[in-house]
């Protein structure tokens, strides 16, 4: 092999190795920030065809309805715990912070945090979702007395 081809080969190997290292580092960094979503049933029973359960200490998101009567607040701090449910088992969420204004019992929430044990999540963030019938008070006041039509999303006939 002549020196010129040898130099090109080494350059190509260096470029491919560098690109591989950059891709590997990017995948490693992304893997640290992936939060898989689980429902309470998937958290307890497992997810997917292999019924894989998250490991203790894994970051995840859990979503479900807050079980009425399950919200327990610590009077000395901002700690609160509550149960969430979908159609099966109950999972417990523990949170230390200010809950969103839309948080209520019987309301859908999504909590992001770390799995403490088989069905308990230490949340770092709790998101509450308003229902689809919500309308800002200013708009409701403006529409008071007027007939307004709801959009018909399910009707495909024209």
Tab-separated table of C-alpha atoms in Angstrom:
chain	number	residue	atom	x	y	z
A	1	UNK	CA	0.000	0.000	0.000
A	2	UNK	CA	1.409	3.298	-0.982
A	3	UNK	CA	1.791	6.062	1.667
A	4	UNK	CA	-1.000	8.173	0.211
A	5	UNK	CA	-3.606	5.367	0.464
A	6	UNK	CA	-2.348	4.474	3.908
A	7	UNK	CA	-2.868	8.078	5.054
A	8	UNK	CA	-6.429	8.128	3.590
A	9	UNK	CA	-7.259	4.829	5.271
A	10	UNK	CA	-6.073	6.109	8.650
A	11	UNK	CA	-8.071	9.331	8.174
A	12	UNK	CA	-11.226	7.376	7.304
A	13	UNK	CA	-10.767	5.087	10.325
A	14	UNK	CA	-10.260	8.099	12.594
A	15	UNK	CA	-13.409	9.803	11.263
A	16	UNK	CA	-15.527	6.659	11.630
A	17	UNK	CA	-14.196	6.024	15.142
A	18	UNK	CA	-14.874	9.628	16.168
A	19	UNK	CA	-18.401	9.531	14.784
A	20	UNK	CA	-19.058	6.237	16.589
A	21	UNK	CA	-17.806	7.677	19.866
A	22	UNK	CA	-19.995	10.770	19.481
A	23	UNK	CA	-23.065	8.644	18.735
A	24	UNK	CA	-22.341	6.386	21.716
A	25	UNK	CA	-22.021	9.383	24.038
A	26	UNK	CA	-25.266	10.891	22.689
A	27	UNK	CA	-27.158	7.622	23.241
A	28	UNK	CA	-25.757	7.346	26.757
A	29	UNK	CA	-26.840	10.912	27.564
A	30	UNK	CA	-30.308	10.345	26.100
A	31	UNK	CA	-30.694	7.106	28.036
A	32	UNK	CA	-30.178	9.031	31.276
A	33	UNK	CA	-33.076	11.364	30.409
A	34	UNK	CA	-35.674	8.889	29.174
A	35	UNK	CA	-38.711	8.671	31.441
A	36	UNK	CA	-41.018	5.869	30.386
A	37	UNK	CA	-44.734	6.304	31.020
A	38	UNK	CA	-46.580	3.719	33.081
A	39	UNK	CA	-50.151	3.399	34.223
A	40	UNK	CA	-50.726	2.044	37.747
A	41	UNK	CA	-51.687	-1.338	36.257
A	42	UNK	CA	-48.495	-1.461	34.174
A	43	UNK	CA	-46.434	-0.427	37.194
A	44	UNK	CA	-47.768	-3.262	39.346
A	45	UNK	CA	-48.363	-5.989	36.752
A	46	UNK	CA	-45.675	-5.173	34.226
A	47	UNK	CA	-45.658	-3.599	30.785
A	48	UNK	CA	-45.579	-5.123	27.346
A	49	UNK	CA	-45.721	-8.748	26.230
A	50	UNK	CA	-42.920	-9.719	28.633
A	51	UNK	CA	-44.597	-7.909	31.564
A	52	UNK	CA	-41.435	-5.973	32.312
A	53	UNK	CA	-41.569	-4.009	35.532
A	54	UNK	CA	-39.477	-0.906	36.192
A	55	UNK	CA	-36.549	-1.289	38.561
A	56	UNK	CA	-36.484	0.399	41.935
A	57	UNK	CA	-34.728	3.728	41.502
A	58	UNK	CA	-35.716	4.067	37.839
A	59	UNK	CA	-37.024	7.419	36.639
A	60	UNK	CA	-40.518	7.162	35.201
A	61	UNK	CA	-43.825	8.887	34.645
A	62	UNK	CA	-47.061	7.540	36.001
A	63	UNK	CA	-50.515	8.680	35.012
A	64	UNK	CA	-53.961	7.942	36.352
A	65	UNK	CA	-56.922	9.274	38.277
A	66	UNK	CA	-56.456	10.444	41.871
A	67	UNK	CA	-58.460	8.132	44.125
A	68	UNK	CA	-61.042	10.175	46.085
A	69	UNK	CA	-60.239	10.243	49.790
A	70	UNK	CA	-56.645	9.126	49.326
A	71	UNK	CA	-54.927	12.518	49.555
A	72	UNK	CA	-52.963	12.757	52.804
A	73	UNK	CA	-51.185	16.032	53.577
A	74	UNK	CA	-48.512	16.490	56.221
A	75	UNK	CA	-49.575	19.492	58.356
A	76	UNK	CA	-45.948	20.429	59.105
A	77	UNK	CA	-44.639	20.464	55.537
A	78	UNK	CA	-45.659	20.375	51.901
A	79	UNK	CA	-45.475	16.590	51.770
A	80	UNK	CA	-48.520	14.936	50.286
A	81	UNK	CA	-49.285	11.408	49.266
A	82	UNK	CA	-52.147	10.120	47.181
A	83	UNK	CA	-53.196	7.047	45.277
A	84	UNK	CA	-53.690	6.891	41.529
A	85	UNK	CA	-55.677	4.281	39.702
A	86	UNK	CA	-56.622	3.384	36.147
A	87	UNK	CA	-58.634	0.213	35.733
A	88	UNK	CA	-56.672	-2.075	38.013
A	89	UNK	CA	-54.312	-1.870	40.949
A	90	UNK	CA	-53.568	1.293	42.885
A	91	UNK	CA	-50.193	3.013	42.927
A	92	UNK	CA	-49.096	5.543	45.531
A	93	UNK	CA	-47.446	8.852	44.692
A	94	UNK	CA	-45.462	10.766	47.310
A	95	UNK	CA	-44.714	14.412	46.543
A	96	UNK	CA	-42.989	17.192	48.460
A	97	UNK	CA	-43.955	20.493	46.936
A	98	UNK	CA	-46.809	22.660	45.803
A	99	UNK	CA	-49.436	20.798	43.834
A	100	UNK	CA	-50.883	22.427	40.714
A	101	UNK	CA	-54.094	24.416	41.093
A	102	UNK	CA	-56.007	21.917	38.979
A	103	UNK	CA	-55.067	19.002	41.245
A	104	UNK	CA	-58.204	17.424	42.721
A	105	UNK	CA	-59.421	14.050	43.826
A	106	UNK	CA	-60.964	12.195	40.926
A	107	UNK	CA	-58.879	14.213	38.449
A	108	UNK	CA	-56.342	12.849	35.994
A	109	UNK	CA	-52.696	13.544	36.784
A	110	UNK	CA	-49.267	12.675	35.496
A	111	UNK	CA	-46.428	12.437	38.008
A	112	UNK	CA	-42.749	12.287	37.120
A	113	UNK	CA	-40.352	10.799	39.606
A	114	UNK	CA	-38.442	7.796	40.859
A	115	UNK	CA	-39.812	4.381	41.757
A	116	UNK	CA	-39.340	3.743	45.509
A	117	UNK	CA	-40.811	0.242	45.719
A	118	UNK	CA	-43.162	-1.986	43.737
A	119	UNK	CA	-46.040	0.525	43.700
A	120	UNK	CA	-44.764	3.778	45.210
A	121	UNK	CA	-43.360	6.691	43.226
A	122	UNK	CA	-41.466	9.632	44.743
A	123	UNK	CA	-42.608	12.414	42.457
A	124	UNK	CA	-40.501	15.418	41.563
A	125	UNK	CA	-43.252	16.957	39.443
A	126	UNK	CA	-47.019	16.545	39.339
A	127	UNK	CA	-49.025	17.700	36.347
A	128	UNK	CA	-52.803	18.004	36.447
A	129	UNK	CA	-55.031	18.147	33.427
A	130	UNK	CA	-58.280	20.032	33.239
A	131	UNK	CA	-61.276	18.413	31.682
A	132	UNK	CA	-62.252	19.019	28.095
A	133	UNK	CA	-65.241	21.097	29.138
A	134	UNK	CA	-63.001	23.766	30.679
A	135	UNK	CA	-63.450	27.303	29.515
A	136	UNK	CA	-61.581	30.329	30.899
A	137	UNK	CA	-63.855	32.458	33.115
A	138	UNK	CA	-63.497	35.493	30.839
A	139	UNK	CA	-64.646	33.505	27.822
A	140	UNK	CA	-67.476	31.910	29.799
A	141	UNK	CA	-68.605	35.372	30.893
A	142	UNK	CA	-68.415	36.656	27.319
A	143	UNK	CA	-70.471	33.745	26.037
A	144	UNK	CA	-73.032	33.966	28.831
A	145	UNK	CA	-76.475	34.106	27.317
A	146	UNK	CA	-75.223	33.285	23.833
A	147	UNK	CA	-75.713	29.969	22.112
A	148	UNK	CA	-72.395	28.517	21.135
A	149	UNK	CA	-71.896	25.313	19.261
A	150	UNK	CA	-69.579	22.570	20.330
A	151	UNK	CA	-67.327	21.167	17.703
A	152	UNK	CA	-68.432	17.759	16.498
A	153	UNK	CA	-65.184	15.817	16.361
A	154	UNK	CA	-66.705	12.390	15.892
A	155	UNK	CA	-68.949	13.239	12.956
A	156	UNK	CA	-67.247	12.350	9.675
A	157	UNK	CA	-70.330	12.764	7.503
A	158	UNK	CA	-70.432	15.883	5.362
